[in-house]
CSV table of C-alpha atoms in Angstrom, one decimal:
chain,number,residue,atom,x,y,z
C,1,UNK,CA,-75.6,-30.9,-80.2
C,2,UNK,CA,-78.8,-33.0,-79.5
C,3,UNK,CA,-80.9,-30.2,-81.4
C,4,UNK,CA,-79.1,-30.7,-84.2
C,5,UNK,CA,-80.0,-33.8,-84.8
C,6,UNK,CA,-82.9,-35.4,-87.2
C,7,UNK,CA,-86.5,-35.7,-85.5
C,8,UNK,CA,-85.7,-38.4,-82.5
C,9,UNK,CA,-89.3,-39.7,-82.5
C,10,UNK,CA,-88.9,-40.7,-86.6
C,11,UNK,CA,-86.9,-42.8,-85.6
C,12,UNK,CA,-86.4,-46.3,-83.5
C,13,UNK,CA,-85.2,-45.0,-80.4
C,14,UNK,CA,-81.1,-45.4,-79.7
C,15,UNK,CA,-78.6,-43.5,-78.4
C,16,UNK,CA,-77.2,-41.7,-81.6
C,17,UNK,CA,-76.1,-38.9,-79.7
C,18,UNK,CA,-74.4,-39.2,-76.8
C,19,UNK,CA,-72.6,-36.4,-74.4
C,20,UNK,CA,-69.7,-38.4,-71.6
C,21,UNK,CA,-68.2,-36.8,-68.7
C,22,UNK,CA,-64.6,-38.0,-68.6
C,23,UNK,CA,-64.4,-36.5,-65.1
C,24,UNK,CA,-65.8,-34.0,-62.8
C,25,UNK,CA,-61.9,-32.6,-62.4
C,26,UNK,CA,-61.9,-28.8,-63.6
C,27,UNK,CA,-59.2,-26.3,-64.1
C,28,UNK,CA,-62.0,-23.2,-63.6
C,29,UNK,CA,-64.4,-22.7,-61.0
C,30,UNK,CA,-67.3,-21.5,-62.9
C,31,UNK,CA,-69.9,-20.0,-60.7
C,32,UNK,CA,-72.9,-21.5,-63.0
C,33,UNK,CA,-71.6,-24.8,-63.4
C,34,UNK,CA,-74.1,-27.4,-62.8
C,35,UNK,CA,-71.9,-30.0,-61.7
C,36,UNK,CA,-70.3,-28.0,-59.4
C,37,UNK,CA,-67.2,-29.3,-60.8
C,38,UNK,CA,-63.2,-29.0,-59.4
C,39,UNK,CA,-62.2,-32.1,-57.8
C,40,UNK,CA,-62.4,-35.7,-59.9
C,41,UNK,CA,-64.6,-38.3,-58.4
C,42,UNK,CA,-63.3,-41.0,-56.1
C,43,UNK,CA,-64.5,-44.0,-58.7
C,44,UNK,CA,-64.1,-42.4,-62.6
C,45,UNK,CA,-63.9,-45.4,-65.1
C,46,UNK,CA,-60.6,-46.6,-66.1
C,47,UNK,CA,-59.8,-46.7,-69.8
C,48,UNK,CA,-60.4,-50.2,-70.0
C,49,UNK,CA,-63.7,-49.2,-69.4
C,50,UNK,CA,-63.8,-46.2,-71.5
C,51,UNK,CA,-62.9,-48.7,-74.6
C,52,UNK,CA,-65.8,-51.5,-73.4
C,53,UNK,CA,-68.3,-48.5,-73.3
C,54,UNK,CA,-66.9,-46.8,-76.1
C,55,UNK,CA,-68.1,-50.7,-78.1
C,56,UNK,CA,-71.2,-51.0,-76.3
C,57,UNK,CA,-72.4,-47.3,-77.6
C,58,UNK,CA,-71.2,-48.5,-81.2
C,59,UNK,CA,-73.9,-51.7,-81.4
C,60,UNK,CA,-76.3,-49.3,-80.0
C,61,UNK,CA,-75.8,-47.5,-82.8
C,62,UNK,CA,-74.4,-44.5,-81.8
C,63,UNK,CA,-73.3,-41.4,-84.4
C,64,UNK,CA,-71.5,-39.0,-82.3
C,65,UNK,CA,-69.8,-38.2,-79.2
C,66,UNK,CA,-69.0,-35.5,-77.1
C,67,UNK,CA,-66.7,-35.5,-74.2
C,68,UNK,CA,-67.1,-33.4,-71.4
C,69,UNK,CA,-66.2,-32.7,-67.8
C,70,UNK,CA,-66.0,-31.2,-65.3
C,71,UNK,CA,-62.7,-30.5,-68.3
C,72,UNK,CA,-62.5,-33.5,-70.6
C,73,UNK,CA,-58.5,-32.9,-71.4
C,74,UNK,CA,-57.9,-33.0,-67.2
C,75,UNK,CA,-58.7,-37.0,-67.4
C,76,UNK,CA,-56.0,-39.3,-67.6
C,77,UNK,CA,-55.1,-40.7,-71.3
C,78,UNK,CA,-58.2,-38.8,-72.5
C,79,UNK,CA,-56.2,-38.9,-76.5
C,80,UNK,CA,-57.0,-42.7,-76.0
C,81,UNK,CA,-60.7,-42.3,-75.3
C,82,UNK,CA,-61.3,-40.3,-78.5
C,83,UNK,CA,-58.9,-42.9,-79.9
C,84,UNK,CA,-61.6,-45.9,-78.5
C,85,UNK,CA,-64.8,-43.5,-80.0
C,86,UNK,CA,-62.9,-43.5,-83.2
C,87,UNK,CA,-61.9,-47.1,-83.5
C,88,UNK,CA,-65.4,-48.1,-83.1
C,89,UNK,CA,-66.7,-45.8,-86.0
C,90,UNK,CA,-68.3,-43.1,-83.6
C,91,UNK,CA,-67.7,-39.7,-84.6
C,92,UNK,CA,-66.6,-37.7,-81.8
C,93,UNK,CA,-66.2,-33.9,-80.5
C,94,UNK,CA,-65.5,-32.2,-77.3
C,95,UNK,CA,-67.2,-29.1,-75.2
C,96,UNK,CA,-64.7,-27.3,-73.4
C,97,UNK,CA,-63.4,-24.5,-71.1
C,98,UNK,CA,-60.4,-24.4,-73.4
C,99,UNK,CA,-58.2,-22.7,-70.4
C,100,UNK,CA,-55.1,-24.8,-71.2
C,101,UNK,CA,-56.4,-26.5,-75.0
C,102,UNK,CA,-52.7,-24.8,-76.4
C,103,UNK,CA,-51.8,-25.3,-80.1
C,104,UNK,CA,-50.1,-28.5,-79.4
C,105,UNK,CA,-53.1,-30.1,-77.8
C,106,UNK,CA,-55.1,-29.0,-80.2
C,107,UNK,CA,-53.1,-30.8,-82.8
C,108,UNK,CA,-53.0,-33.9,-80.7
C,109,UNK,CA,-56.3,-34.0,-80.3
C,110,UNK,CA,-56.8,-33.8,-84.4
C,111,UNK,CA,-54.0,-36.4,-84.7
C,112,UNK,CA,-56.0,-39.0,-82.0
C,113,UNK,CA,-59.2,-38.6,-84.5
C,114,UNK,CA,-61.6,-35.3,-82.6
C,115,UNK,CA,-63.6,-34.2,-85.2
C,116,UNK,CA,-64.7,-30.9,-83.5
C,117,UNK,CA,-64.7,-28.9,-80.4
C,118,UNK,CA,-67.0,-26.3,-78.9
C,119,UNK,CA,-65.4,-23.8,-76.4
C,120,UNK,CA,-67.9,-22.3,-73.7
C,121,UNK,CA,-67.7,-18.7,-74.1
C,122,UNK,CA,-69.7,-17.0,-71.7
C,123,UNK,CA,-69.8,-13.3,-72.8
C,124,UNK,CA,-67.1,-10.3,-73.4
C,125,UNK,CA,-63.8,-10.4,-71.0
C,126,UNK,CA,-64.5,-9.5,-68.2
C,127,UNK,CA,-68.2,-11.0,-67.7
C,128,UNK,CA,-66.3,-14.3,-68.9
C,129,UNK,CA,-63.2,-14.3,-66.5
C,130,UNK,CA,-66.4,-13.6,-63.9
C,131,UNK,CA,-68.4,-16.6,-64.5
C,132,UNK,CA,-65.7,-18.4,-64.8
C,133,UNK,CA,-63.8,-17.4,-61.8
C,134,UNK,CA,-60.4,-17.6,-63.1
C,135,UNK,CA,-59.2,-14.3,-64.9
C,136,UNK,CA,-57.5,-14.6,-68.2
C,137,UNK,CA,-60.0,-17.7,-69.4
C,138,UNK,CA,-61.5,-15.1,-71.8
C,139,UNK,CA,-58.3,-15.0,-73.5
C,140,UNK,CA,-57.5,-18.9,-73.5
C,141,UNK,CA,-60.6,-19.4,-74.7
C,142,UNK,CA,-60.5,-17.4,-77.9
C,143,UNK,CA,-56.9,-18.7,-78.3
C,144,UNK,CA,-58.0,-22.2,-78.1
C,145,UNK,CA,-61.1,-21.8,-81.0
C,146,UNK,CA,-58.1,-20.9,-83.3
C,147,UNK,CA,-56.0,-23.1,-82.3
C,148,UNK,CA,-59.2,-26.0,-83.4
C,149,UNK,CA,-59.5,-24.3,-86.7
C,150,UNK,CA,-55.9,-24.2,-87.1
C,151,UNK,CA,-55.4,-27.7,-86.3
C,152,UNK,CA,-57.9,-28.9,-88.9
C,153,UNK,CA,-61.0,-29.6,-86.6
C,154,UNK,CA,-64.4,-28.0,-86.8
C,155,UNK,CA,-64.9,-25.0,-84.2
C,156,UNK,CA,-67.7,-24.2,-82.7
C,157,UNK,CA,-68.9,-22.0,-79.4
C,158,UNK,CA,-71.1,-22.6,-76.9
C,159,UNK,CA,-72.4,-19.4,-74.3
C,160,UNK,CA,-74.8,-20.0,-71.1
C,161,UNK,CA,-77.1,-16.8,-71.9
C,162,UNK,CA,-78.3,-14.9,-67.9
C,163,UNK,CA,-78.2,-11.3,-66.4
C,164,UNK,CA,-74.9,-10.9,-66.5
C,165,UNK,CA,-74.3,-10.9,-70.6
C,166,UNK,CA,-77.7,-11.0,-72.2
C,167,UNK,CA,-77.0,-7.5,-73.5
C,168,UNK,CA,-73.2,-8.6,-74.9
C,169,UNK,CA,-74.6,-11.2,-77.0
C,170,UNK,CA,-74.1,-9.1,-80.3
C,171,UNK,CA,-71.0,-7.9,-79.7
C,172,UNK,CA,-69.7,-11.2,-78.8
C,173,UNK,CA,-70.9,-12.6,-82.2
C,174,UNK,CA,-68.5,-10.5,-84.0
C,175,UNK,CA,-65.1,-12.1,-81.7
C,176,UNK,CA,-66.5,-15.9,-82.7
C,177,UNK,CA,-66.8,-14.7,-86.3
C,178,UNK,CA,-63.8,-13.3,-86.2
C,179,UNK,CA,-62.3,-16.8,-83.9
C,180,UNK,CA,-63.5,-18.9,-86.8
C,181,UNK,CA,-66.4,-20.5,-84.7
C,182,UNK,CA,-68.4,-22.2,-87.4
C,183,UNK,CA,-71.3,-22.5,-85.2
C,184,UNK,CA,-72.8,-21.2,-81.8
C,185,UNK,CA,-75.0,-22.6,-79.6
C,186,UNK,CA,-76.9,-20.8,-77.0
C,187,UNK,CA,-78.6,-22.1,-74.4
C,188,UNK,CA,-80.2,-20.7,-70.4
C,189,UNK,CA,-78.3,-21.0,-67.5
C,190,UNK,CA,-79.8,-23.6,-66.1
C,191,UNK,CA,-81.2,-23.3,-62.3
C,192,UNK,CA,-78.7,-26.3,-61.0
C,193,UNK,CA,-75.5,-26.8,-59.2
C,194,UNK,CA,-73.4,-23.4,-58.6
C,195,UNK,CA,-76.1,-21.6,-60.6
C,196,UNK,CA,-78.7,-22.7,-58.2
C,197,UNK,CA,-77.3,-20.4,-55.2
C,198,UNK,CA,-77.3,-17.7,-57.8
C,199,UNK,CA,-81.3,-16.6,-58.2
C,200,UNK,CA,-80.1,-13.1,-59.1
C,201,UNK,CA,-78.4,-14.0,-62.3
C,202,UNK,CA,-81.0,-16.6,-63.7
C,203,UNK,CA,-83.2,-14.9,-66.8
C,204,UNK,CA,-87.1,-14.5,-65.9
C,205,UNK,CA,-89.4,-16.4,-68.4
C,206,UNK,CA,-91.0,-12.9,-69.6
C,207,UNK,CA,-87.6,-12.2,-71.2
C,208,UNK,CA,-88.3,-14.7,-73.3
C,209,UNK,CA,-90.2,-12.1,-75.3
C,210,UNK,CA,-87.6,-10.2,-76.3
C,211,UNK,CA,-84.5,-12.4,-76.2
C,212,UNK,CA,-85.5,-14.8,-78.5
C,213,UNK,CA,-86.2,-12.3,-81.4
C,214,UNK,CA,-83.0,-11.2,-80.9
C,215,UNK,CA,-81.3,-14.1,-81.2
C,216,UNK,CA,-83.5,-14.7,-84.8
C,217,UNK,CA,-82.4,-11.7,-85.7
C,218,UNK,CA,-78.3,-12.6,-85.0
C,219,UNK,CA,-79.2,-16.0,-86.6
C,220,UNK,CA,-80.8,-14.2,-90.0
C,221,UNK,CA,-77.5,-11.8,-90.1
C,222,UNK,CA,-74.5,-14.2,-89.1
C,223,UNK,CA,-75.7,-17.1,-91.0
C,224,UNK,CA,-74.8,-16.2,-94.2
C,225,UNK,CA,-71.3,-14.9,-92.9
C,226,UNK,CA,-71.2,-18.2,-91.9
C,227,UNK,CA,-72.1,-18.8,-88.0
C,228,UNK,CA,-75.2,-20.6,-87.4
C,229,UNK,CA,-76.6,-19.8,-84.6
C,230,UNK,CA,-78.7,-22.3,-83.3
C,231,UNK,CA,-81.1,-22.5,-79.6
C,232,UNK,CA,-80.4,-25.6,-77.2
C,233,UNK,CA,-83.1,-27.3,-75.7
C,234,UNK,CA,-84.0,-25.6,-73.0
C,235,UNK,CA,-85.5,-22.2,-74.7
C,236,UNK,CA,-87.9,-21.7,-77.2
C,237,UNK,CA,-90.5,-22.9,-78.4
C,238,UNK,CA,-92.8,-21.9,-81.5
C,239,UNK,CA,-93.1,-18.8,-82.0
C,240,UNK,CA,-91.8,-17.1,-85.3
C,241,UNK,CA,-88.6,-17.6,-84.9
C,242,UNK,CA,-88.6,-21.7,-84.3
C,243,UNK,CA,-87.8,-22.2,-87.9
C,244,UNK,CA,-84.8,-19.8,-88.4
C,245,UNK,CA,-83.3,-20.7,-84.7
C,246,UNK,CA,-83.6,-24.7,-85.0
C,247,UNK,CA,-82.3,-27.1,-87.6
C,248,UNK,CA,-85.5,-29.4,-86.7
C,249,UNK,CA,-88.3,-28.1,-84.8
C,250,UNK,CA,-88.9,-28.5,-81.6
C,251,UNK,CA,-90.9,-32.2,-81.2
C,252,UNK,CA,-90.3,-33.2,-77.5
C,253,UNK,CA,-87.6,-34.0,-74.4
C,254,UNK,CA,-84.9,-36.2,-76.4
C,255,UNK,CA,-83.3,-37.8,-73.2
C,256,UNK,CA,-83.6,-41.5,-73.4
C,257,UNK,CA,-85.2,-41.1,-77.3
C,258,UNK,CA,-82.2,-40.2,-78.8
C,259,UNK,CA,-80.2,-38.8,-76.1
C,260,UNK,CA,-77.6,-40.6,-73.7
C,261,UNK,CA,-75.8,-39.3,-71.2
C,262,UNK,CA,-72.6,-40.7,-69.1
C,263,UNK,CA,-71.6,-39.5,-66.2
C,264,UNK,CA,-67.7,-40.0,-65.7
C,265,UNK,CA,-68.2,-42.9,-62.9
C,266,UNK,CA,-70.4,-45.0,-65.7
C,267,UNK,CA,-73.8,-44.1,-64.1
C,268,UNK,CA,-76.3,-44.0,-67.2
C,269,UNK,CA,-78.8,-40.8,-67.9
C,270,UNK,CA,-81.4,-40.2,-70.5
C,271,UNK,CA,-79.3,-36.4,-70.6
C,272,UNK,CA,-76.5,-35.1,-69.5
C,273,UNK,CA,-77.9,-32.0,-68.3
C,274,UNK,CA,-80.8,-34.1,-65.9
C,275,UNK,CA,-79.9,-34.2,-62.2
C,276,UNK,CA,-78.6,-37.2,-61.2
C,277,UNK,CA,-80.6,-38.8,-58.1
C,278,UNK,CA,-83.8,-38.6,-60.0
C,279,UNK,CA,-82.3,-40.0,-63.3
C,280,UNK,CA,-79.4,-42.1,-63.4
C,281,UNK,CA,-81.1,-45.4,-64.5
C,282,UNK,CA,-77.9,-47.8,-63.6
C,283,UNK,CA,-73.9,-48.3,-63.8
C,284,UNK,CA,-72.5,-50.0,-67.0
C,285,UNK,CA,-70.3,-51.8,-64.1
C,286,UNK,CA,-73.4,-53.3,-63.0
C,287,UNK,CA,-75.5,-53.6,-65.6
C,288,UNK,CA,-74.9,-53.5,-69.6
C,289,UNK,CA,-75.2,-50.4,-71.4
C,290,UNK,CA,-78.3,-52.1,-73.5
C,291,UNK,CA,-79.7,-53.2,-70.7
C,292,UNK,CA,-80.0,-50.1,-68.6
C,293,UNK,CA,-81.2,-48.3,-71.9
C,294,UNK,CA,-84.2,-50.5,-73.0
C,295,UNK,CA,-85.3,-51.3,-68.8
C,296,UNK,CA,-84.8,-48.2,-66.7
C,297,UNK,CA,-87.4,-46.4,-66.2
C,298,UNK,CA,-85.6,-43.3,-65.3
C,299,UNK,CA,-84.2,-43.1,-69.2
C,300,UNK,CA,-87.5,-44.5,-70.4
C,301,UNK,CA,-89.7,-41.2,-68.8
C,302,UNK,CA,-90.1,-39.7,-72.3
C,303,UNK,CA,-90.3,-42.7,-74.5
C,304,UNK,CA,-93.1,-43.8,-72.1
C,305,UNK,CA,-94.7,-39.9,-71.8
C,306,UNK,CA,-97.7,-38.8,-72.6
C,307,UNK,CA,-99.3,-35.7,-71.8
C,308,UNK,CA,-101.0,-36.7,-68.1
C,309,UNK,CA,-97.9,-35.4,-66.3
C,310,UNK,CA,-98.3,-31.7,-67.4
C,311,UNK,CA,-99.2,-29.4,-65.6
C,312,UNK,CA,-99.6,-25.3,-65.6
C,313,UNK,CA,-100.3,-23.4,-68.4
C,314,UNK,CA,-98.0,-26.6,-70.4
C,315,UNK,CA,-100.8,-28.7,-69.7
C,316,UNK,CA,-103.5,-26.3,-71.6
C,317,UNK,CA,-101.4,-25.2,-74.6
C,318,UNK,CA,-101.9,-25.9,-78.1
C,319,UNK,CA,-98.7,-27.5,-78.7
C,320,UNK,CA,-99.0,-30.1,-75.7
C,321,UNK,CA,-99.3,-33.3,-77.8
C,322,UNK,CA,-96.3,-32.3,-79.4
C,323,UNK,CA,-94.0,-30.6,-77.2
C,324,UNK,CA,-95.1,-32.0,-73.7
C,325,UNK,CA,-93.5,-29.3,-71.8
C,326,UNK,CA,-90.2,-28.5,-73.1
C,327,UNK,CA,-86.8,-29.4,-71.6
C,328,UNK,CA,-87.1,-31.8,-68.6
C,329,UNK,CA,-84.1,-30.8,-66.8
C,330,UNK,CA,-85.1,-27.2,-67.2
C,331,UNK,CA,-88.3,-28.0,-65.6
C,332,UNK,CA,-87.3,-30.8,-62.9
C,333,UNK,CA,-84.9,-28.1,-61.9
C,334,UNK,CA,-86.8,-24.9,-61.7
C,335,UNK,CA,-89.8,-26.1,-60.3
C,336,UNK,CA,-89.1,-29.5,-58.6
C,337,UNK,CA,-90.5,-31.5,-61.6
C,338,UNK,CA,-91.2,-32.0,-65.1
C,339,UNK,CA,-94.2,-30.5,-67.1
C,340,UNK,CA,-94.3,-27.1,-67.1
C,341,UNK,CA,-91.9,-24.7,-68.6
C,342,UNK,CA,-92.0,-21.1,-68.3
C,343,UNK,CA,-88.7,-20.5,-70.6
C,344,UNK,CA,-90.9,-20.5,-74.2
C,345,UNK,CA,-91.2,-17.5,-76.4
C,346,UNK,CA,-94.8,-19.1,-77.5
C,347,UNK,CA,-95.9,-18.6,-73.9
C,348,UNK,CA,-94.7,-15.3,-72.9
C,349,UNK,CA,-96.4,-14.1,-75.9
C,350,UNK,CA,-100.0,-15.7,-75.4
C,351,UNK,CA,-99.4,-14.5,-71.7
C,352,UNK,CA,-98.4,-10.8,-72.4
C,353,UNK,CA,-101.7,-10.9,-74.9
C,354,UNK,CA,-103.6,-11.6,-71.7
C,355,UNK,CA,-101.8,-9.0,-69.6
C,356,UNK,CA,-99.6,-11.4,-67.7
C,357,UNK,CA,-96.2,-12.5,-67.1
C,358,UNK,CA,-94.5,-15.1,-65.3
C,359,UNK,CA,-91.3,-14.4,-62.7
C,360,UNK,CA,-89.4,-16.9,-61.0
C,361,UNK,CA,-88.6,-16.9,-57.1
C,362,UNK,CA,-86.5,-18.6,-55.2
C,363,UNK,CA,-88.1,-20.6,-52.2
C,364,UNK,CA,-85.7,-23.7,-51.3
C,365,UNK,CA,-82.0,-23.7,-51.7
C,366,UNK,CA,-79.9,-26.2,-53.1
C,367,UNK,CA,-77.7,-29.1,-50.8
C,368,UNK,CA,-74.8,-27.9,-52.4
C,369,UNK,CA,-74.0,-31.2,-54.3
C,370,UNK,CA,-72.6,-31.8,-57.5
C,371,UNK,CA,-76.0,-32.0,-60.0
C,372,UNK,CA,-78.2,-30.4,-57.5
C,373,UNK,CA,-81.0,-28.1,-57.5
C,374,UNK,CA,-83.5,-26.3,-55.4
C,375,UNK,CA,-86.6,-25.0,-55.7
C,376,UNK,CA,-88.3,-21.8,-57.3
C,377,UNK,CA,-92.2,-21.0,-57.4
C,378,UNK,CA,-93.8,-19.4,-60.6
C,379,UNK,CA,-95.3,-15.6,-60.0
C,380,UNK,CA,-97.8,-14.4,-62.4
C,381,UNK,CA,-98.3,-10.7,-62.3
C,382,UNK,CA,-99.7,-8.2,-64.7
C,383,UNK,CA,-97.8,-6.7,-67.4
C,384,UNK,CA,-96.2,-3.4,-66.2
């Protein structure tokens, strides 16, 4: 988790943590999924090329790596990719669906060197099997987070927080207790892919106000039982809960800093979660994996950043210098580029003090392409 991490900008900047999409090939047909994932794509690297990159990202000085999809387990000899991130001293975990991730994967997978796996749960039963389109995934899911623990890896949950289960969120805490999830991530669903079509399920940025509290206050109770609950990138930012909800605070967009992320044909991005037209920076069949790191200006945007891009009430706001706007991909998304983001407790609150709150609305529709997004337009309107 890239959150997790120590403070990117102490440091030199390197990929230390890096999130690769084996292959877009899915065995659910979530209706929020960004990549619009099902089918594999035509060109996926071979393992061959999985074991070159897998060296590459170890003289870059990479620390961990998680493997993705579309579902990571779907792609062919995927054991001997974590196999490949092993042998070159890279730690390496996997974020997962979990739909067919049985006890004798599971102990594969340990056996072939994962270190941990998160399973995306996205709410009680029945909201779950309705993201996800496939009915009984709810169940696999939970089965598959004991089966990790049971197979002597760490297990950790992941849940895409919109209309449809913001209010389950407590009652789902007490199912990954009780799975043996050692720590849960929570993060928007983002405005891309499947999710883009769907305006009525995205959270409004006045929620913000009340949402995040919440999850401090889940965070305060489940830690000590032993679930850290911790806030991905794309929500916050300092308010009063910062502290309690993330490990470092909040200093800045990560992607190309500290951040890589690998799309399952070898194009390069600065994140996994950015679009891919306006950021894939090169192919490590073209061009090595140093190369396209250190040169492209599409992974170089935040390195390079400073605060002359922002816009909105981002560009105004006391934390500018430091933040600069929030989660890129959020942003770039949502409102056709970066520099202003509307999903931060800190704002809602300085808004609602002035009477005011923000609303999203949909105004362009997405091409219906895997990474793709459309276009929404920011509403201020008084505080009922």
């Amino acid at each position: 988790m890239p959150e997790a991490r120590i403070s990117e900008r102490d440091a030199a900047p390197s990929p230390r943590y890096v999130v690769w999409e084996l292959t877009l090939k899915c065995d659910l047909a979530c209706r929020h999924c960004g990549s619009r994932a099902g089918r594999p794509r035509a060109d996926e690297l071979s393992l061959d090329e999985c074991r070159l990159l897998a060296r590459q990202l170890a003289e870059m000085g990479a620390e961990e790596v998680t493997l993705i999809g579309g579902e990571a387990y779907l792609a062919p000899r995927w054991l001997d990719v974590v196999r490949a991130v092993r042998d070159a001293g890279i730690r390496c975990t996997m974020t997962t669906g979990g739909r067919a991730l049985d006890a004798e994967m599971a102990r594969a997978a340990a056996d072939a060197g994962l270190n941990g796996v998160s399973l995306s749960i996205d709410g009680l039963e029945s909201t779950h099997d309705q993201l996800r389109a496939v009915r009984g995934s709810w169940e696999a899911a939970m089965a598959a987070l004991r089966h990790v623990g049971d197979a002597g890896m760490e297990a950790y949950a992941n849940t895409q927080v919109n209309q449809l289960n913001i209010d389950e969120l407590e009652a789902l805490s007490g199912h990954l207790l009780a799975g043996g999830a050692r720590a849960w991530q929570v993060q928007l669903t983002g405005p891309m892919g499947r999710a883009a079509d769907r305006a009525e399920i995205l959270l409004q940025p006045y929620q913000m106000r009340d949402f995040i509290p919440r999850l401090g206050a889940l965070a305060e109770r489940l830690g000590p039982r032993g679930l850290q609950v911790q806030i991905a990138n794309n929500l916050g930012y300092y308010g009063p809960w910062e502290h309690v909800l993330r490990p470092v605070p909040w200093q800045g967009c990560a992607a190309g800093i500290g951040v890589l992320g690998i799309e399952a044909n070898g194009d390069i991005k600065g994140c996994p979660s950015l679009p891919s037209a306006p950021y894939v920076g090169g192919n490590v069949r073209e061009r090595p994996l140093r190369e396209i790191w250190e040169q492209a200006a599409e992974l170089r945007f935040a390195r390079d950043r400073d605060t002359s891009e922002l816009w909105g009430h981002c560009k105004s706001c006391y934390y500018a210098p430091l933040c600069r706007a929030g989660c890129s991909w959020t942003s770039h998304t949502l409102l056709g580029r970066r520099g202003n983001m509307p999903y931060c407790h800190h704002r809602a609150e300085t808004l609602h003090a002035r009477g005011i709150r923000e609303r999203i609305v949909k105004v362009e529709s997405a091409p219906g392409k895997p990474f793709d997004f459309g276009r929404y337009e920011l509403v201020e309107e008084p505080v009922p």
